Amino acid sequence: GIQVEQSPPDLILQEGANSTLRCNFSDSVNNLQWFHQNPWGQLINLFYIPSGTKQNGRLSATTVATERYSLLYISSSQTTDSGVYFCAVVTSGSRLTFGEGTQLTVNP
Amino acid sequence: DAGVTQSPTHLIKTRGQQVTLRCSPISGHKSVSWYQQVLGQGPQFIFQYYEKEERGRGNFPDRFSARQFPNYSSELNVNALLLGDSALYLCASQTGIADTQYFGPGTRLTVL
């Protein structure tokens, strides 16, 4: 099956810093989503982005499907951005295959 | 609009017992999927149901089963619980089979 690799596994930032999270996938995908999992376990949709670039406030994402990677940018980070960020892809049907996540900690 | 809801929030069972988890999708969504998330890992796909029919099954033993009701809500059943079944169980709903999936808050199952 498809492999999804996220980097870095852990990231510690000071409030106000910018960061880039990366997601590599091993095969062509029909769909790619980025999620933020808060400390209570809720998965929050950030982007549905099988290709191209999208922006939502301080967050933006870019997927280059031909090169099989996606990037999530967080600018001017805040303590509330802390949590685990997951990339998930769909190859056929609609089952999501998740990466192992990036644990982000933003310190005040 | 209400999001995906799941019940119960937390559950403690002992080995060998059976458990039923429940999920109500977002209004208008006809597809429900179930995922298992073990601590420190990404969620793993268990089942997908669309219009009350199973449309996909992940690599889980037959102890895991699910169903979808006419109102599109769903139940996940796990029999003969093992310690390794301890996890966060997540339900996701979507309008159609290829649309964005939206997740509920999860049920945290602890097997002792």
Tab-separated table of C-alpha atoms in Angstrom:
chain	number	residue	atom	x	y	z
A	1	GLY	CA	0.000	0.000	0.000
A	2	ILE	CA	0.889	3.667	-0.173
A	3	GLN	CA	3.447	5.031	2.274
A	4	VAL	CA	3.019	8.453	3.872
A	5	GLU	CA	6.000	10.032	5.610
A	6	GLN	CA	5.879	13.234	7.603
A	7	SER	CA	8.767	15.373	8.768
A	8	PRO	CA	9.943	16.497	11.155
A	9	PRO	CA	8.450	14.160	13.778
A	10	ASP	CA	8.808	16.828	16.473
A	11	LEU	CA	9.078	20.597	16.278
A	12	ILE	CA	9.472	23.113	19.088
A	13	LEU	CA	8.982	26.815	18.342
A	14	GLN	CA	8.805	30.108	20.138
A	15	GLU	CA	5.578	32.037	19.708
A	16	GLY	CA	5.737	34.175	16.578
A	17	ALA	CA	8.035	31.872	14.618
A	18	ASN	CA	7.223	30.377	11.225
A	19	SER	CA	7.395	26.680	10.335
A	20	THR	CA	7.090	24.264	7.422
A	21	LEU	CA	5.810	20.705	7.789
A	22	ARG	CA	6.368	18.199	5.005
A	23	CYS	CA	4.402	15.164	3.790
A	24	ASN	CA	5.856	12.735	1.225
A	25	PHE	CA	3.760	9.986	-0.340
A	26	SER	CA	4.880	7.007	-2.399
A	27	ASP	CA	2.173	6.839	-5.098
A	28	SER	CA	-0.348	8.951	-6.986
A	29	VAL	CA	-3.218	10.186	-4.847
A	30	ASN	CA	-6.791	11.317	-5.505
A	31	ASN	CA	-7.079	13.385	-2.367
A	32	LEU	CA	-4.868	14.834	0.352
A	33	GLN	CA	-6.018	16.374	3.602
A	34	TRP	CA	-4.160	18.111	6.430
A	35	PHE	CA	-5.522	17.829	9.971
A	36	HIS	CA	-4.668	19.307	13.352
A	37	GLN	CA	-5.292	17.025	16.318
A	38	ASN	CA	-5.812	18.974	19.515
A	39	PRO	CA	-4.809	17.666	22.964
A	40	TRP	CA	-8.305	16.202	23.442
A	41	GLY	CA	-7.999	14.067	20.315
A	42	GLN	CA	-10.284	16.004	17.987
A	43	LEU	CA	-9.113	15.962	14.379
A	44	ILE	CA	-9.750	19.361	12.829
A	45	ASN	CA	-9.777	19.756	9.054
A	46	LEU	CA	-7.245	22.270	7.825
A	47	PHE	CA	-7.052	21.725	4.077
A	48	TYR	CA	-8.407	19.498	1.331
A	49	ILE	CA	-5.642	19.914	-1.209
A	50	PRO	CA	-4.956	17.177	-3.798
A	51	SER	CA	-2.965	19.741	-5.804
A	52	GLY	CA	-2.123	23.430	-5.880
A	53	THR	CA	-1.949	26.006	-3.105
A	54	LYS	CA	-4.514	27.160	-0.566
A	55	GLN	CA	-4.393	29.684	2.251
A	56	ASN	CA	-6.491	30.114	5.357
A	57	GLY	CA	-5.354	32.896	7.646
A	58	ARG	CA	-1.907	32.127	9.034
A	59	LEU	CA	-1.913	28.676	7.475
A	60	SER	CA	-1.253	27.720	3.897
A	61	ALA	CA	-0.635	24.458	2.082
A	62	THR	CA	0.901	23.427	-1.201
A	63	THR	CA	0.670	20.022	-2.862
A	64	VAL	CA	2.883	19.101	-5.820
A	65	ALA	CA	1.167	15.919	-6.933
A	66	THR	CA	3.661	15.154	-9.732
A	67	GLU	CA	6.513	15.135	-7.192
A	68	ARG	CA	4.439	13.414	-4.488
A	69	TYR	CA	4.744	15.852	-1.624
A	70	SER	CA	2.747	18.431	0.278
A	71	LEU	CA	3.841	21.263	2.559
A	72	LEU	CA	1.969	22.951	5.396
A	73	TYR	CA	3.133	26.445	6.347
A	74	ILE	CA	2.343	27.996	9.705
A	75	SER	CA	3.231	31.665	10.083
A	76	SER	CA	3.400	33.725	13.279
A	77	SER	CA	2.749	30.632	15.377
A	78	GLN	CA	0.636	30.841	18.538
A	79	THR	CA	0.487	28.568	21.570
A	80	THR	CA	-2.923	27.375	20.392
A	81	ASP	CA	-1.233	25.922	17.289
A	82	SER	CA	0.321	23.232	19.482
A	83	GLY	CA	-0.745	19.667	18.805
A	84	VAL	CA	-0.163	16.985	16.222
A	85	TYR	CA	-0.441	17.732	12.513
A	86	PHE	CA	-1.412	14.853	10.232
A	87	CYS	CA	-1.280	14.470	6.512
A	88	ALA	CA	-3.656	11.862	5.033
A	89	VAL	CA	-4.048	10.657	1.459
A	90	VAL	CA	-6.632	8.740	-0.563
A	91	THR	CA	-5.577	6.515	-3.443
A	92	SER	CA	-8.788	4.635	-4.271
A	93	GLY	CA	-12.218	4.560	-2.712
A	94	SER	CA	-12.128	7.027	0.111
A	95	ARG	CA	-10.117	5.412	2.887
A	96	LEU	CA	-7.599	7.848	4.321
A	97	THR	CA	-4.031	6.660	4.887
A	98	PHE	CA	-2.391	8.808	7.563
A	99	GLY	CA	1.219	9.640	8.213
A	100	GLU	CA	2.698	9.370	11.692
A	101	GLY	CA	2.226	13.079	12.333
A	102	THR	CA	4.352	16.046	13.399
A	103	GLN	CA	4.149	16.977	17.084
A	104	LEU	CA	4.295	20.780	17.265
A	105	THR	CA	4.929	22.601	20.529
A	106	VAL	CA	4.733	26.399	20.558
A	107	ASN	CA	6.171	27.974	23.684
A	108	PRO	CA	5.119	31.430	24.925
B	1	ASP	CA	-24.931	22.783	12.254
B	2	ALA	CA	-23.946	19.952	14.545
B	3	GLY	CA	-20.758	18.126	13.693
B	4	VAL	CA	-20.114	14.420	13.897
B	5	THR	CA	-21.076	13.082	17.313
B	6	GLN	CA	-19.812	9.949	19.016
B	7	SER	CA	-20.784	8.114	22.167
B	8	PRO	CA	-19.664	7.269	24.707
B	9	THR	CA	-16.728	9.639	25.242
B	10	HIS	CA	-14.759	7.201	27.374
B	11	LEU	CA	-15.156	3.507	28.050
B	12	ILE	CA	-13.344	1.016	30.247
B	13	LYS	CA	-13.723	-2.703	29.563
B	14	THR	CA	-11.929	-5.886	30.573
B	15	ARG	CA	-10.347	-8.460	28.290
B	16	GLY	CA	-12.862	-10.757	26.621
B	17	GLN	CA	-15.765	-8.331	26.845
B	18	GLN	CA	-17.653	-6.835	23.933
B	19	VAL	CA	-18.136	-3.138	23.174
B	20	THR	CA	-20.399	-1.048	20.929
B	21	LEU	CA	-19.448	2.446	19.835
B	22	ARG	CA	-21.892	4.837	18.190
B	23	CYS	CA	-21.570	7.607	15.618
B	24	SER	CA	-24.005	10.139	14.188
B	25	PRO	CA	-22.864	11.836	10.983
B	26	ILE	CA	-23.299	15.431	9.968
B	27	SER	CA	-26.821	16.029	8.659
B	28	GLY	CA	-26.947	15.226	4.953
B	29	HIS	CA	-23.854	13.017	5.015
B	30	LYS	CA	-24.468	9.485	3.794
B	31	SER	CA	-21.034	7.942	4.343
B	32	VAL	CA	-19.438	6.986	7.650
B	33	SER	CA	-15.928	5.655	8.208
B	34	TRP	CA	-14.284	4.272	11.343
B	35	TYR	CA	-10.621	4.634	12.323
B	36	GLN	CA	-8.540	3.321	15.206
B	37	GLN	CA	-5.779	5.491	16.644
B	38	VAL	CA	-3.295	3.849	18.983
B	39	LEU	CA	-1.312	6.216	21.192
B	40	GLY	CA	1.532	7.861	19.323
B	41	GLN	CA	0.416	6.753	15.856
B	42	GLY	CA	-1.746	8.036	13.042
B	43	PRO	CA	-5.328	6.752	12.683
B	44	GLN	CA	-5.806	3.414	10.872
B	45	PHE	CA	-8.815	2.767	8.632
B	46	ILE	CA	-11.248	0.093	9.877
B	47	PHE	CA	-14.492	0.378	7.856
B	48	GLN	CA	-16.430	2.582	5.484
B	49	TYR	CA	-20.189	2.473	4.983
B	50	TYR	CA	-22.149	4.314	2.320
B	51	GLU	CA	-25.911	4.109	1.953
B	52	LYS	CA	-25.956	1.297	4.522
B	53	GLU	CA	-23.550	-0.898	2.565
B	54	GLU	CA	-19.959	-1.740	3.459
B	55	ARG	CA	-17.681	-0.058	0.925
B	56	GLY	CA	-14.300	-0.808	2.424
B	57	ARG	CA	-12.590	-2.728	5.185
B	58	GLY	CA	-9.121	-2.262	6.594
B	59	ASN	CA	-6.727	-4.893	7.909
B	60	PHE	CA	-8.582	-5.717	11.126
B	61	PRO	CA	-9.702	-9.122	12.461
B	62	ASP	CA	-13.256	-10.407	12.249
B	63	ARG	CA	-13.771	-9.416	15.880
B	64	PHE	CA	-14.443	-5.959	14.455
B	65	SER	CA	-17.802	-5.395	12.769
B	66	ALA	CA	-19.960	-2.412	11.928
B	67	ARG	CA	-23.270	-1.428	10.454
B	68	GLN	CA	-25.063	1.677	9.227
B	69	PHE	CA	-28.688	2.427	9.924
B	70	PRO	CA	-31.367	4.006	7.667
B	71	ASN	CA	-30.745	7.389	9.329
B	72	TYR	CA	-27.021	6.988	8.372
B	73	SER	CA	-25.821	6.653	11.958
B	74	SER	CA	-23.403	3.816	12.572
B	75	GLU	CA	-22.215	1.376	15.211
B	76	LEU	CA	-18.817	-0.255	15.566
B	77	ASN	CA	-18.727	-3.512	17.513
B	78	VAL	CA	-15.631	-5.183	18.873
B	79	ASN	CA	-15.879	-8.686	20.372
B	80	ALA	CA	-13.474	-10.584	22.626
B	81	LEU	CA	-11.551	-7.448	23.548
B	82	LEU	CA	-7.758	-7.605	23.792
B	83	LEU	CA	-5.415	-5.240	25.613
B	84	GLY	CA	-4.203	-4.077	22.202
B	85	ASP	CA	-7.675	-2.805	21.330
B	86	SER	CA	-7.113	0.092	23.727
B	87	ALA	CA	-7.198	3.153	21.490
B	88	LEU	CA	-9.077	6.240	20.386
B	89	TYR	CA	-11.827	5.234	17.956
B	90	LEU	CA	-12.701	7.940	15.479
B	91	CYS	CA	-15.719	8.243	13.232
B	92	ALA	CA	-15.734	10.386	10.110
B	93	SER	CA	-18.596	11.374	7.851
B	94	GLN	CA	-18.726	12.714	4.316
B	95	THR	CA	-21.409	13.717	1.848
B	96	GLY	CA	-20.471	11.200	-0.795
B	97	ILE	CA	-17.896	8.519	-1.065
B	98	ALA	CA	-15.119	10.754	-2.434
B	99	ASP	CA	-15.671	13.961	-0.477
B	100	THR	CA	-13.828	15.587	2.411
B	101	GLN	CA	-14.079	13.577	5.630
B	102	TYR	CA	-15.021	15.301	8.888
B	103	PHE	CA	-14.138	13.644	12.166
B	104	GLY	CA	-15.971	13.326	15.454
B	105	PRO	CA	-14.352	13.776	18.878
B	106	GLY	CA	-13.694	10.062	19.275
B	107	THR	CA	-14.343	7.393	21.891
B	108	ARG	CA	-11.405	6.525	24.101
B	109	LEU	CA	-11.490	2.792	24.881
B	110	THR	CA	-9.361	1.315	27.627
B	111	VAL	CA	-9.144	-2.469	27.939
B	112	LEU	CA	-7.837	-3.760	31.271
